[in-house]
PDB file of C-alpha atoms in Angstrom:
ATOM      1  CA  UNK A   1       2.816 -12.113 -22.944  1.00 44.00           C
ATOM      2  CA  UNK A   2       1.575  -8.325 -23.096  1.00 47.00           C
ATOM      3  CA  UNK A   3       3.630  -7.770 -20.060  1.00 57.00           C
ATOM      4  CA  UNK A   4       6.938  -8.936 -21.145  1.00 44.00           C
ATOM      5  CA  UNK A   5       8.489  -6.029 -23.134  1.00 46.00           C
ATOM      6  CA  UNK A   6      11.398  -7.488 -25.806  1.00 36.00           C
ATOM      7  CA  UNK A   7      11.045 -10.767 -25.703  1.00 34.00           C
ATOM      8  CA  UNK A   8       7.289 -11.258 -26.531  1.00 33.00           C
ATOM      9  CA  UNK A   9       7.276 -14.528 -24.582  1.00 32.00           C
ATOM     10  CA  UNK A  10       6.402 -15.785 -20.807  1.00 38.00           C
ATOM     11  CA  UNK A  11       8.103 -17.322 -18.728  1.00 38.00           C
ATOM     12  CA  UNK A  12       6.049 -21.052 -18.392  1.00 37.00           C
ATOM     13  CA  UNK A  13       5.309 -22.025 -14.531  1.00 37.00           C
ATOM     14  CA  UNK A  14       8.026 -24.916 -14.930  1.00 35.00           C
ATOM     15  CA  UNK A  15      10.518 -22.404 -15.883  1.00 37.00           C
ATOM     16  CA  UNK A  16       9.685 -19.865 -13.258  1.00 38.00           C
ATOM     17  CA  UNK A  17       9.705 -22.328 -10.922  1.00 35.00           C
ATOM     18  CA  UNK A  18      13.188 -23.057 -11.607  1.00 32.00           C
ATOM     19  CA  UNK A  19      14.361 -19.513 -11.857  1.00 36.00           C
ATOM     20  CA  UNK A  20      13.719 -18.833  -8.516  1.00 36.00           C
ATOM     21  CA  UNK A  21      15.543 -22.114  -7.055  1.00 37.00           C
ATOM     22  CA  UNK A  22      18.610 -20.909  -9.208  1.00 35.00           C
ATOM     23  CA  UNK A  23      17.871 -17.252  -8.635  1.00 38.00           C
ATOM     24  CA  UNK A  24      17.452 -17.408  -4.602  1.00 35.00           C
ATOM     25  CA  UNK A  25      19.435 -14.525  -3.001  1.00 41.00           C
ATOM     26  CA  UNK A  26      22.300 -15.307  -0.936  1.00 32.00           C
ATOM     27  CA  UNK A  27      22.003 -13.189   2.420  1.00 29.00           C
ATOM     28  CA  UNK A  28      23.182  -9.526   2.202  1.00 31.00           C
ATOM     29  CA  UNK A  29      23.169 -10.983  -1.777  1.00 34.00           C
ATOM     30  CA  UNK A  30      20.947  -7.305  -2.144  1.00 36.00           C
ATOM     31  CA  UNK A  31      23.302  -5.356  -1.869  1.00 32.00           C
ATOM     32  CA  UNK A  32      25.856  -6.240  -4.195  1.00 30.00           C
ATOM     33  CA  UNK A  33      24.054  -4.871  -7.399  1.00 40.00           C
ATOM     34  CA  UNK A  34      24.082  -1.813  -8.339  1.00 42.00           C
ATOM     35  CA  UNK A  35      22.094   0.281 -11.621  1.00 40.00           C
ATOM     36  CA  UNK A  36      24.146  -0.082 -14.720  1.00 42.00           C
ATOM     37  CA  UNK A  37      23.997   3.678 -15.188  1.00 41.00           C
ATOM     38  CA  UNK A  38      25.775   4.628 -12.051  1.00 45.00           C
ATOM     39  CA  UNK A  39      27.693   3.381  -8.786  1.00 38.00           C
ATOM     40  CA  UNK A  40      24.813   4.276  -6.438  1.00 53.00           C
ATOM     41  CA  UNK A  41      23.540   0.417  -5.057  1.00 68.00           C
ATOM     42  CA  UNK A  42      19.641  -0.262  -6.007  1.00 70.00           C
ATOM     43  CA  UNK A  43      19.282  -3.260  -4.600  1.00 73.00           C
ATOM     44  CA  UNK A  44      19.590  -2.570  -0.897  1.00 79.00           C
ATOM     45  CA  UNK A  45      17.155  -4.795   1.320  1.00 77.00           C
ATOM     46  CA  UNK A  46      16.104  -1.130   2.248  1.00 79.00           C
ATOM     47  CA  UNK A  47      15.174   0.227  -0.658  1.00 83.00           C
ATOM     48  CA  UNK A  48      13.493  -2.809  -2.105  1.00 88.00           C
ATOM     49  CA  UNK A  49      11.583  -4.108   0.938  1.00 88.00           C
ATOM     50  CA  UNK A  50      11.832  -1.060   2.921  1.00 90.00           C
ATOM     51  CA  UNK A  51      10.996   2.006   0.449  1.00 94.00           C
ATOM     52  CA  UNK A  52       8.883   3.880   2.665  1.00 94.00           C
ATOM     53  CA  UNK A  53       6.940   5.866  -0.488  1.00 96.00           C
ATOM     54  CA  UNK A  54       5.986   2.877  -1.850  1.00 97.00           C
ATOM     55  CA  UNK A  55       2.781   1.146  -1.060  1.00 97.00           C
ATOM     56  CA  UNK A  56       2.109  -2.236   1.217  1.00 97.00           C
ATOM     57  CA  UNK A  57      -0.722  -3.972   1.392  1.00 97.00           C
ATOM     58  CA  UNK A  58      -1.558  -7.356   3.151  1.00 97.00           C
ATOM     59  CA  UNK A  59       0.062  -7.430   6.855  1.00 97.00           C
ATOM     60  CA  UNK A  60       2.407  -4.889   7.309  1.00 95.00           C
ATOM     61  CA  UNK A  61       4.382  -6.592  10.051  1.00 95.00           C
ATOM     62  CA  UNK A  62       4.264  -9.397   8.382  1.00 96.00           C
ATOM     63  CA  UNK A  63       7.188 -11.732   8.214  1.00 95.00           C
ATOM     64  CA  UNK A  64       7.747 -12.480   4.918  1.00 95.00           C
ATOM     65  CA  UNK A  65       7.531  -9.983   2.165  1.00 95.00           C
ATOM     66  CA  UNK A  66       6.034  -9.547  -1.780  1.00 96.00           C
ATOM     67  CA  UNK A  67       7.548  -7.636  -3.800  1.00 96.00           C
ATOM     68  CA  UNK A  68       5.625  -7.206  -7.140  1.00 97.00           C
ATOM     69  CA  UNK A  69       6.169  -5.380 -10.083  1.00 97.00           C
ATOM     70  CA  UNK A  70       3.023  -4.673 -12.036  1.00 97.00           C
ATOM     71  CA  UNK A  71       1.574  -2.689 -14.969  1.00 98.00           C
ATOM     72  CA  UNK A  72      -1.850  -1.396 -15.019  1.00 98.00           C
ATOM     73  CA  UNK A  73      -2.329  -3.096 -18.844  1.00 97.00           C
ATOM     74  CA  UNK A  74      -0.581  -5.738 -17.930  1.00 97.00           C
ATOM     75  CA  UNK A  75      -3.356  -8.317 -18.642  1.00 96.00           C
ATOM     76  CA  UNK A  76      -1.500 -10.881 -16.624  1.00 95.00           C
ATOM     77  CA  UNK A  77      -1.558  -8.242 -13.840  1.00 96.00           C
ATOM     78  CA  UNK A  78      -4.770  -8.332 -13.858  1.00 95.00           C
ATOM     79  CA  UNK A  79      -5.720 -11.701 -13.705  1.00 94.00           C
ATOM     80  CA  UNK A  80      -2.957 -12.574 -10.874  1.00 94.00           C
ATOM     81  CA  UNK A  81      -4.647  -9.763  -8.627  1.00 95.00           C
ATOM     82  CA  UNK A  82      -7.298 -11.368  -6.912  1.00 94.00           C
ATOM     83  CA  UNK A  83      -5.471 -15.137  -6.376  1.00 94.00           C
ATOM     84  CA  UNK A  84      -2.579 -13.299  -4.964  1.00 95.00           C
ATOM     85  CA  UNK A  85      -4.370 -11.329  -2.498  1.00 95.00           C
ATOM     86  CA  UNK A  86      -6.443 -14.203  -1.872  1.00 96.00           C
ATOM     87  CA  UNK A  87      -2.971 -16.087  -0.735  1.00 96.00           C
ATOM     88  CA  UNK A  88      -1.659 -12.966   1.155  1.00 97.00           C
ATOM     89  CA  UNK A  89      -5.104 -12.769   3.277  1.00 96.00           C
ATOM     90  CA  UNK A  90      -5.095 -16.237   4.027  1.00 97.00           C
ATOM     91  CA  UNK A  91      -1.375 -16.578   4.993  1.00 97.00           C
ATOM     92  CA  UNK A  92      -2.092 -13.507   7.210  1.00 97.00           C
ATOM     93  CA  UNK A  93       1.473 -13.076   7.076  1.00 97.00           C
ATOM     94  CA  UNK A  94       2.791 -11.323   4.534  1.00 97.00           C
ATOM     95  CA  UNK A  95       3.602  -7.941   3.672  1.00 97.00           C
ATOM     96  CA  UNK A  96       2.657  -7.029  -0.441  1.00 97.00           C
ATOM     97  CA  UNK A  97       4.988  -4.251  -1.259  1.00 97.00           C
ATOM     98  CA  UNK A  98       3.009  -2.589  -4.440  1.00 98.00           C
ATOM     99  CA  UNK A  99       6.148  -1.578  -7.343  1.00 98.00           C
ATOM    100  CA  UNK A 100       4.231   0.317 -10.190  1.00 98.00           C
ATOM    101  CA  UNK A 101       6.348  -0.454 -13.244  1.00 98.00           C
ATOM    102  CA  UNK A 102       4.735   0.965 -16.367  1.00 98.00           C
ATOM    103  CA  UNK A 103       6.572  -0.897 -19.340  1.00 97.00           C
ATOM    104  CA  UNK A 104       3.386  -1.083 -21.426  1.00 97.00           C
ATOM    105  CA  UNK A 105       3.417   2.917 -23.121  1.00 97.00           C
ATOM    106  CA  UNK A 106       2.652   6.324 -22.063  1.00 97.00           C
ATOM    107  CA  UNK A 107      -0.995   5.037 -20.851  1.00 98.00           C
ATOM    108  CA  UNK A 108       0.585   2.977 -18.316  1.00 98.00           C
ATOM    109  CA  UNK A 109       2.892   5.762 -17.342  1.00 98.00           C
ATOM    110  CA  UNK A 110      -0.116   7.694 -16.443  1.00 98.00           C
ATOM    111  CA  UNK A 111      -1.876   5.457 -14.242  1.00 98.00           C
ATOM    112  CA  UNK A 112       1.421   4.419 -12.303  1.00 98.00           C
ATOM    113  CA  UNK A 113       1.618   8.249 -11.654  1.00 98.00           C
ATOM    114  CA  UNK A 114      -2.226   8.771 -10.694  1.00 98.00           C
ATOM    115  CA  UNK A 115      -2.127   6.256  -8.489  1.00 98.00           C
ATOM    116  CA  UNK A 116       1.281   7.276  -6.782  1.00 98.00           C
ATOM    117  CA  UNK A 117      -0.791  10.405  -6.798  1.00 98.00           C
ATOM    118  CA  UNK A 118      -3.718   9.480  -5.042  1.00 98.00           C
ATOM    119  CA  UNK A 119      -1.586   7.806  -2.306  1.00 98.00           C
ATOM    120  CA  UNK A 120      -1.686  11.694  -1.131  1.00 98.00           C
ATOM    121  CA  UNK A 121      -4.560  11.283  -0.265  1.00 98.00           C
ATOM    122  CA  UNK A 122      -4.692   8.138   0.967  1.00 98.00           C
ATOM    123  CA  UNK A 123      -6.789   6.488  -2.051  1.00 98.00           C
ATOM    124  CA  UNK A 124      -3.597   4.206  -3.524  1.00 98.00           C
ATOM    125  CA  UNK A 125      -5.449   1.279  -2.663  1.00 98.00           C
ATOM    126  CA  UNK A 126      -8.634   2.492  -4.111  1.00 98.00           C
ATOM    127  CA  UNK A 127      -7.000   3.778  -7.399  1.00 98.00           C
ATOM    128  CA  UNK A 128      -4.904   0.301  -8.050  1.00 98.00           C
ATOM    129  CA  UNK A 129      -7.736  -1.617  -7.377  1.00 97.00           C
ATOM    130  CA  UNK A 130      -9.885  -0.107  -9.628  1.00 98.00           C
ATOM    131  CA  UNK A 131      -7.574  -0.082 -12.237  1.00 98.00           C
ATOM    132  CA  UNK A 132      -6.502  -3.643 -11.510  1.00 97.00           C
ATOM    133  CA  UNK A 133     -10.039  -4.617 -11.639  1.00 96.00           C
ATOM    134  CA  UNK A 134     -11.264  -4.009 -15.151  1.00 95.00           C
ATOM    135  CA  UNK A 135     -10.965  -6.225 -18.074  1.00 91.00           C
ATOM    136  CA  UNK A 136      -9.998  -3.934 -21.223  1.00 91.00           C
ATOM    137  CA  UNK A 137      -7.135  -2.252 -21.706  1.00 94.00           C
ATOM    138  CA  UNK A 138      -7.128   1.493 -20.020  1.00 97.00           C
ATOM    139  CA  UNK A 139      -7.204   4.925 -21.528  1.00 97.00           C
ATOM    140  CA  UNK A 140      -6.189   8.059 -19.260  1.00 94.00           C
ATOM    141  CA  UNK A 141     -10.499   8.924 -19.808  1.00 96.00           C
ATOM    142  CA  UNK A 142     -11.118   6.227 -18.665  1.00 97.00           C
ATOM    143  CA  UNK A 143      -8.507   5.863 -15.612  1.00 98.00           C
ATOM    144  CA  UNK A 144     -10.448   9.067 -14.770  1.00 97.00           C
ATOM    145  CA  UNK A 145     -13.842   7.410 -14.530  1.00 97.00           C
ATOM    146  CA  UNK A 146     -12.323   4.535 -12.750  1.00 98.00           C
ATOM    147  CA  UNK A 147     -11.054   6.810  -9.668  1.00 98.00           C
ATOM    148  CA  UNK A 148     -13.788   9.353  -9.645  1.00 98.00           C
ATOM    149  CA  UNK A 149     -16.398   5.974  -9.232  1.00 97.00           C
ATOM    150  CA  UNK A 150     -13.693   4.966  -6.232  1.00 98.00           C
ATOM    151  CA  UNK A 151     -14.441   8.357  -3.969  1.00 98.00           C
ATOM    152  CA  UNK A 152     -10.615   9.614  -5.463  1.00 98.00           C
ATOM    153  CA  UNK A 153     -11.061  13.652  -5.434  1.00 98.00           C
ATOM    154  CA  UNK A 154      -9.715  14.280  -8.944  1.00 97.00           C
ATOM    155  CA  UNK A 155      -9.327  18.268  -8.633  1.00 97.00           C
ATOM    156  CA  UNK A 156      -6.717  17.472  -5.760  1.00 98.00           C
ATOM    157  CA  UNK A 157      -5.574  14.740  -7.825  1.00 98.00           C
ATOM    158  CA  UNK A 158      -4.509  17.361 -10.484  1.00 97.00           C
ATOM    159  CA  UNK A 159      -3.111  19.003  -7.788  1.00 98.00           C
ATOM    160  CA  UNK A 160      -0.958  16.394  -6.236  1.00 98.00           C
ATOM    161  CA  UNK A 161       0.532  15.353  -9.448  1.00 98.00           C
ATOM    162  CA  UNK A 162       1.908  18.414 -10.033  1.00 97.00           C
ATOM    163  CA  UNK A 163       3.285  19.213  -6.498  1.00 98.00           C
ATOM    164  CA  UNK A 164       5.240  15.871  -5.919  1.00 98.00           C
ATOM    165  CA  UNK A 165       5.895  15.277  -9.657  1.00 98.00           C
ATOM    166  CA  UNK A 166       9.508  14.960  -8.797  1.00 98.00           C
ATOM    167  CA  UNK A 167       8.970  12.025  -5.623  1.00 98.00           C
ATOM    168  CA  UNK A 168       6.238  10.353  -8.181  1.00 98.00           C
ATOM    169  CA  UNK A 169       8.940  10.038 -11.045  1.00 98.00           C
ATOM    170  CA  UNK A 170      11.282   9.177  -8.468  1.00 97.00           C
ATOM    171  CA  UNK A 171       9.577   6.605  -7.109  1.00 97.00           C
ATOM    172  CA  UNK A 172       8.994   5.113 -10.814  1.00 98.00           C
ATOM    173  CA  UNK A 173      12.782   5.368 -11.563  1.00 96.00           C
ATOM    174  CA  UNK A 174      13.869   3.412  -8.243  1.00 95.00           C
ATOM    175  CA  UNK A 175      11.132   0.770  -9.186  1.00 96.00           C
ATOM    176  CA  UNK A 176      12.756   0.439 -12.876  1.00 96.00           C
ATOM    177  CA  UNK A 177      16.160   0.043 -11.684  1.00 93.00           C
ATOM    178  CA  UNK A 178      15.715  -2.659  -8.967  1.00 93.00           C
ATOM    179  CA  UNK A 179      13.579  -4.643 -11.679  1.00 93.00           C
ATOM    180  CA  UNK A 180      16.572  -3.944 -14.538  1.00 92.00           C
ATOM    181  CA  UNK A 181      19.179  -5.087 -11.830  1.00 90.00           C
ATOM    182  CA  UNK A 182      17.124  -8.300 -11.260  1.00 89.00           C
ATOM    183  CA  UNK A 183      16.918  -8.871 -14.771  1.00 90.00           C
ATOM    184  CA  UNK A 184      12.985  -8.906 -15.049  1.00 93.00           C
ATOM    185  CA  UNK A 185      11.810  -8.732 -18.714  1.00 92.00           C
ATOM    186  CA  UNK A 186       8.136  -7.926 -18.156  1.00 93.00           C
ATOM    187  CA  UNK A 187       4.813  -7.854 -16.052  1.00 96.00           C
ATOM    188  CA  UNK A 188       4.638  -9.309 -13.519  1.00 96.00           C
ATOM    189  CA  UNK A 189       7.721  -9.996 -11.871  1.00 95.00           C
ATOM    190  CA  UNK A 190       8.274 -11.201  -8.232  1.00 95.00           C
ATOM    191  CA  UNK A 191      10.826 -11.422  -5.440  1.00 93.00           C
ATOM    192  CA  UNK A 192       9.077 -13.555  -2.442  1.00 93.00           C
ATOM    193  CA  UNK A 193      11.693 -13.484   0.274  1.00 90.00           C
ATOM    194  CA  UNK A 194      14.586 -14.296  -0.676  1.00 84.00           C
ATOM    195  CA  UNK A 195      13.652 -16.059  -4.018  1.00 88.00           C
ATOM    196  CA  UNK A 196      13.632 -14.070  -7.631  1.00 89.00           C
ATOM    197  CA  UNK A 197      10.197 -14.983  -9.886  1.00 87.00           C
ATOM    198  CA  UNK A 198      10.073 -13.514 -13.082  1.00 79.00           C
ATOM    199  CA  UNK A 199       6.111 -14.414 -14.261  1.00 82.00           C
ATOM    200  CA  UNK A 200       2.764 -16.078 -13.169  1.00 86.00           C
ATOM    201  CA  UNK A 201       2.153 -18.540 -10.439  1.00 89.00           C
ATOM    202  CA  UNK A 202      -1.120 -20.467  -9.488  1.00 90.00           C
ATOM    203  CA  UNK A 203      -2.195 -19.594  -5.747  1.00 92.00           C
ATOM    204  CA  UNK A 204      -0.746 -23.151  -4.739  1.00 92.00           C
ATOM    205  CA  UNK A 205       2.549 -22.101  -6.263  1.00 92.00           C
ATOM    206  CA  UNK A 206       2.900 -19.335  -4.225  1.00 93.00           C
ATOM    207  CA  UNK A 207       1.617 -20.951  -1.287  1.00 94.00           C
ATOM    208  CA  UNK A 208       4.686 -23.514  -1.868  1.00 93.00           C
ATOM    209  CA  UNK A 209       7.481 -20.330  -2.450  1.00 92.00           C
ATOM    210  CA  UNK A 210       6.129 -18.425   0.387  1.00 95.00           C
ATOM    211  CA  UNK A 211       6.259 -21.540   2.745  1.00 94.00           C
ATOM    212  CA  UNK A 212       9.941 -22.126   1.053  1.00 92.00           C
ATOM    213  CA  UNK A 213      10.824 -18.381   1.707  1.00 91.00           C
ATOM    214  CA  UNK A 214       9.860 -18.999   5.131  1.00 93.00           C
ATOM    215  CA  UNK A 215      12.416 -22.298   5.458  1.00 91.00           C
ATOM    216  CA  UNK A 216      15.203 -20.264   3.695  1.00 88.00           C
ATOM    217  CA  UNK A 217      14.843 -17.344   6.013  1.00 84.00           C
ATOM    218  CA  UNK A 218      15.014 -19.856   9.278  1.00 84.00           C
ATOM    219  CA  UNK A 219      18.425 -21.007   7.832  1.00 75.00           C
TER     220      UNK A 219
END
């Protein structure tokens, strides 16, 4: 799998499935790991659910969350987009909390930082979809086209990227560190309530975990 830096190899459905009946989260579970750099805790319930500079889509009140980490050439990425917003609009639901994680080379660095950029001015959505949306693998040219053809102002763009260059690479660096501490190897990577899912899942799959996620949280 492109998205699975290392190991080369994805994680099959019967497999993921598993990993996130072993890998369900005991309660308060969150915040007992911490980066393996430092002592400060990354896996808080608030700063992985609750990270206000990062981006939710689907229902923000919602009362279960997505958490996804994606890559813009993640080709998996890609293809998952429009079944799992097809699941979070018909659950109605859910809250989709967006984690740009650009393991994929200094491209995808770029495009997790435009569109962090454009959230300035309120075109996140806008960017990721249109870079989520296209079937070849992106160049920063053509990231440009993508978010000019989306109504993103690229001169304040520029702009924007250079003022809050510091909160953009911050952002990046909490959204590496939570997915190191859950021990995801690659694109895309999921935590649906409580429940760890490290790889792809048909729209019935989630369905099931999300309706699971639901039980757990009851109990």
């Amino acid at each position: 799998m492109a998205g699975y830096r290392n190991r080369g190899l994805m994680p099959t459905r019967r497999t993921a499935l598993t990993l996130m009946g072993a890998g369900a989260l005991a309660a308060g579970g969150m915040t007992l790991a911490r980066a393996a750099t430092g002592d400060d805790e990354v896996l808080t319930e608030a700063k992985v659910l609750r990270d206000p500079d990062v981006p939710v889509a689907g229902n923000p009140d919602g009362n279960i969350s997505i958490i996804e980490w994606s890559d813009y050439n993640c080709p998996y990425c890609r293809k998952l987009e429009p079944e799992l917003r097809q699941v979070v609009q018909d659950d109605g639901k859910v809250r989709l909390v967006l984690k740009d994680w650009p393991i994929l080379g200094s491209v995808s660095v770029a495009a997790a930082r435009i569109a962090l950029a454009a959230k300035y001015q309120d075109k996140y959505h806008k960017a990721h979809d249109a870079m989520m949306g296209v079937s070849s693998r992106l160049t920063e040219s053509r990231i440009n086209e993508l978010l000019a053809s989306v109504g993103v102002d690229m001169d304040r763009l520029k702009g924007d990227l250079t003022a809050h260059a510091k909160d953009i690479d911050a952002i990046l660096k909490r959204n590496n560190e939570q997915a190191e501490a859950f021990g995801f190897n690659g694109t895309p990577s999921f935590i649906v309530g409580k429940y760890r899912v490290p790889g792809v899942l048909s729209m019935n799959e989630f369905e099931q975990v999300i309706a699971d996620a639901r039980k757990a949280k009851m109990n």
